[in-house]
PDB file of C-alpha atoms in Angstrom:
ATOM      1  CA  MET D   1       8.135  -3.287   2.030  1.00 89.00           C
ATOM      2  CA  THR D   2       8.897  -6.881   1.101  1.00 92.00           C
ATOM      3  CA  LEU D   3       7.964  -8.545  -2.132  1.00 94.00           C
ATOM      4  CA  SER D   4       5.545 -10.679  -0.376  1.00 96.00           C
ATOM      5  CA  GLU D   5       3.773  -7.664   1.068  1.00 96.00           C
ATOM      6  CA  LEU D   6       3.701  -6.160  -2.455  1.00 97.00           C
ATOM      7  CA  ALA D   7       2.252  -9.332  -3.965  1.00 97.00           C
ATOM      8  CA  GLN D   8      -0.673  -9.184  -1.355  1.00 98.00           C
ATOM      9  CA  LYS D   9      -1.304  -5.530  -2.401  1.00 98.00           C
ATOM     10  CA  ILE D  10      -1.485  -6.591  -6.030  1.00 98.00           C
ATOM     11  CA  LYS D  11      -3.697  -9.577  -5.173  1.00 98.00           C
ATOM     12  CA  ALA D  12      -6.088  -7.188  -3.530  1.00 98.00           C
ATOM     13  CA  LEU D  13      -6.743  -5.316  -6.736  1.00 98.00           C
ATOM     14  CA  GLY D  14      -9.195  -8.334  -7.645  1.00 97.00           C
ATOM     15  CA  TYR D  15      -7.552  -9.830 -10.770  1.00 98.00           C
ATOM     16  CA  PRO D  16      -5.880 -12.976 -11.262  1.00 98.00           C
ATOM     17  CA  VAL D  17      -2.182 -12.555 -10.089  1.00 98.00           C
ATOM     18  CA  ALA D  18       0.920 -14.766 -10.857  1.00 98.00           C
ATOM     19  CA  TYR D  19       4.530 -14.337 -10.147  1.00 98.00           C
ATOM     20  CA  SER D  20       6.325 -14.229 -13.640  1.00 97.00           C
ATOM     21  CA  HIS D  21       3.486 -16.292 -15.440  1.00 96.00           C
ATOM     22  CA  PHE D  22       0.485 -18.558 -15.169  1.00 96.00           C
ATOM     23  CA  LYS D  23       1.020 -22.252 -15.535  1.00 94.00           C
ATOM     24  CA  SER D  24      -1.807 -22.492 -17.939  1.00 92.00           C
ATOM     25  CA  GLY D  25      -3.615 -20.317 -20.203  1.00 89.00           C
ATOM     26  CA  GLN D  26      -5.261 -17.333 -18.553  1.00 94.00           C
ATOM     27  CA  ALA D  27      -7.804 -15.032 -19.969  1.00 95.00           C
ATOM     28  CA  PRO D  28      -7.308 -11.188 -19.649  1.00 97.00           C
ATOM     29  CA  PRO D  29      -7.408  -9.169 -17.516  1.00 97.00           C
ATOM     30  CA  TYR D  30      -4.788 -10.346 -15.346  1.00 98.00           C
ATOM     31  CA  ILE D  31      -1.605  -9.223 -13.651  1.00 98.00           C
ATOM     32  CA  CYS D  32       2.012 -10.872 -13.528  1.00 98.00           C
ATOM     33  CA  TYR D  33       4.741  -9.367 -11.464  1.00 98.00           C
ATOM     34  CA  LEU D  34       8.335 -10.096 -11.706  1.00 98.00           C
ATOM     35  CA  VAL D  35      11.689  -8.993 -10.161  1.00 97.00           C
ATOM     36  CA  VAL D  36      13.751  -7.854 -13.132  1.00 97.00           C
ATOM     37  CA  ASP D  37      16.963  -6.571 -11.568  1.00 97.00           C
ATOM     38  CA  GLY D  38      18.320  -5.431  -8.133  1.00 93.00           C
ATOM     39  CA  ASP D  39      20.673  -3.417  -6.317  1.00 92.00           C
ATOM     40  CA  THR D  40      22.201  -3.785  -2.776  1.00 92.00           C
ATOM     41  CA  PHE D  41      23.734  -1.184  -0.370  1.00 92.00           C
ATOM     42  CA  ASN D  42      26.759  -2.601   1.296  1.00 93.00           C
ATOM     43  CA  ALA D  43      28.962  -1.555   4.028  1.00 94.00           C
ATOM     44  CA  ASP D  44      31.642  -3.448   6.262  1.00 94.00           C
ATOM     45  CA  ASN D  45      31.198  -6.763   4.172  1.00 93.00           C
ATOM     46  CA  THR D  46      27.291  -6.784   4.892  1.00 94.00           C
ATOM     47  CA  VAL D  47      24.298  -6.013   2.690  1.00 93.00           C
ATOM     48  CA  LEU D  48      22.507  -3.319   4.551  1.00 92.00           C
ATOM     49  CA  LEU D  49      19.571  -2.753   2.006  1.00 91.00           C
ATOM     50  CA  GLU D  50      18.217  -4.812  -0.829  1.00 92.00           C
ATOM     51  CA  ILE D  51      16.350  -3.006  -3.607  1.00 94.00           C
ATOM     52  CA  PRO D  52      14.337  -4.992  -5.994  1.00 95.00           C
ATOM     53  CA  TYR D  53      13.445  -3.788  -9.371  1.00 97.00           C
ATOM     54  CA  VAL D  54       9.946  -5.118 -10.108  1.00 98.00           C
ATOM     55  CA  ASP D  55       7.659  -4.970 -13.249  1.00 98.00           C
ATOM     56  CA  ILE D  56       3.957  -5.360 -12.540  1.00 98.00           C
ATOM     57  CA  GLU D  57       2.344  -6.185 -15.835  1.00 98.00           C
ATOM     58  CA  LEU D  58      -1.256  -5.760 -16.599  1.00 98.00           C
ATOM     59  CA  TYR D  59      -2.603  -7.748 -19.591  1.00 98.00           C
ATOM     60  CA  VAL D  60      -5.849  -6.689 -21.227  1.00 98.00           C
ATOM     61  CA  THR D  61      -7.728  -7.182 -24.507  1.00 97.00           C
ATOM     62  CA  ASN D  62      -8.729  -3.538 -24.650  1.00 97.00           C
ATOM     63  CA  LYS D  63      -7.455  -0.351 -23.073  1.00 96.00           C
ATOM     64  CA  ASP D  64      -8.614  -0.607 -19.423  1.00 97.00           C
ATOM     65  CA  LEU D  65      -8.229   2.956 -17.675  1.00 97.00           C
ATOM     66  CA  VAL D  66     -10.107   1.465 -14.581  1.00 97.00           C
ATOM     67  CA  ALA D  67      -7.578  -1.344 -14.095  1.00 98.00           C
ATOM     68  CA  GLU D  68      -4.791   0.894 -14.663  1.00 98.00           C
ATOM     69  CA  LYS D  69      -6.025   3.322 -12.351  1.00 98.00           C
ATOM     70  CA  LYS D  70      -6.518   0.619  -9.671  1.00 98.00           C
ATOM     71  CA  ILE D  71      -2.707  -0.133  -9.943  1.00 98.00           C
ATOM     72  CA  LYS D  72      -1.720   3.556  -9.912  1.00 98.00           C
ATOM     73  CA  ASP D  73      -3.710   4.160  -6.737  1.00 98.00           C
ATOM     74  CA  MET D  74      -2.288   1.268  -4.957  1.00 98.00           C
ATOM     75  CA  LEU D  75       1.236   2.336  -5.949  1.00 98.00           C
ATOM     76  CA  LYS D  76       0.551   6.009  -4.802  1.00 98.00           C
ATOM     77  CA  GLU D  77      -0.982   4.762  -1.506  1.00 97.00           C
ATOM     78  CA  ASN D  78       2.054   2.941  -0.781  1.00 96.00           C
ATOM     79  CA  LYS D  79       4.434   5.764  -1.964  1.00 96.00           C
ATOM     80  CA  LEU D  80       5.908   3.551  -4.749  1.00 96.00           C
ATOM     81  CA  PRO D  81       6.889   5.813  -7.692  1.00 96.00           C
ATOM     82  CA  TRP D  82       6.467   4.030 -11.106  1.00 97.00           C
ATOM     83  CA  ASP D  83       7.586   4.117 -14.811  1.00 98.00           C
ATOM     84  CA  TYR D  84       4.964   3.167 -17.241  1.00 98.00           C
ATOM     85  CA  ASP D  85       5.162   1.425 -20.694  1.00 98.00           C
ATOM     86  CA  GLU D  86       2.600  -0.115 -22.835  1.00 98.00           C
ATOM     87  CA  ILE D  87       2.731  -2.238 -25.850  1.00 98.00           C
ATOM     88  CA  PHE D  88       0.508  -4.331 -27.960  1.00 98.00           C
ATOM     89  CA  ILE D  89       1.307  -8.024 -28.393  1.00 97.00           C
ATOM     90  CA  GLN D  90       0.064  -8.877 -31.821  1.00 97.00           C
ATOM     91  CA  SER D  91       0.253 -12.564 -31.560  1.00 96.00           C
ATOM     92  CA  GLU D  92      -1.657 -12.504 -28.364  1.00 94.00           C
ATOM     93  CA  GLY D  93      -3.977  -9.860 -29.157  1.00 96.00           C
ATOM     94  CA  VAL D  94      -3.440  -8.326 -25.836  1.00 97.00           C
ATOM     95  CA  PHE D  95      -2.034  -4.911 -24.433  1.00 98.00           C
ATOM     96  CA  LYS D  96       0.858  -5.316 -22.015  1.00 98.00           C
ATOM     97  CA  CYS D  97       0.741  -2.219 -19.491  1.00 98.00           C
ATOM     98  CA  THR D  98       4.033  -2.408 -17.352  1.00 98.00           C
ATOM     99  CA  PHE D  99       4.421  -0.360 -14.246  1.00 98.00           C
ATOM    100  CA  SER D 100       8.221  -0.525 -13.233  1.00 98.00           C
ATOM    101  CA  ILE D 101       9.038   0.289  -9.536  1.00 98.00           C
ATOM    102  CA  SER D 102      11.789  -0.356  -6.878  1.00 95.00           C
ATOM    103  CA  PHE D 103      11.590  -0.306  -3.161  1.00 91.00           C
ATOM    104  CA  ILE D 104      13.738  -1.086  -0.198  1.00 88.00           C
ATOM    105  CA  ASP D 105      13.166  -4.658   0.979  1.00 75.00           C
TER     106      ASP D 105
END
């Protein structure tokens, strides 16, 4: 999978989507995704594999199990294991639900 293919799968979920952030204010629910780190596998002075670590962030005003399930189902369908974290951002009045994944690009 490539980052571009992942982006298309995220966009197919039906929510507004942006890489990293939106250029102007966006009303929840919406999704941002971002490469937060990465690894490579090298041999003979050549990068053979690239492994991006990507956070998919769902922003909602109220806990939205339906939206979370859509993301989980997409990740399961594409055999992408994830870690999950959730916080409430008091200053913005939103929950940020983060699905952290990695894949071979």
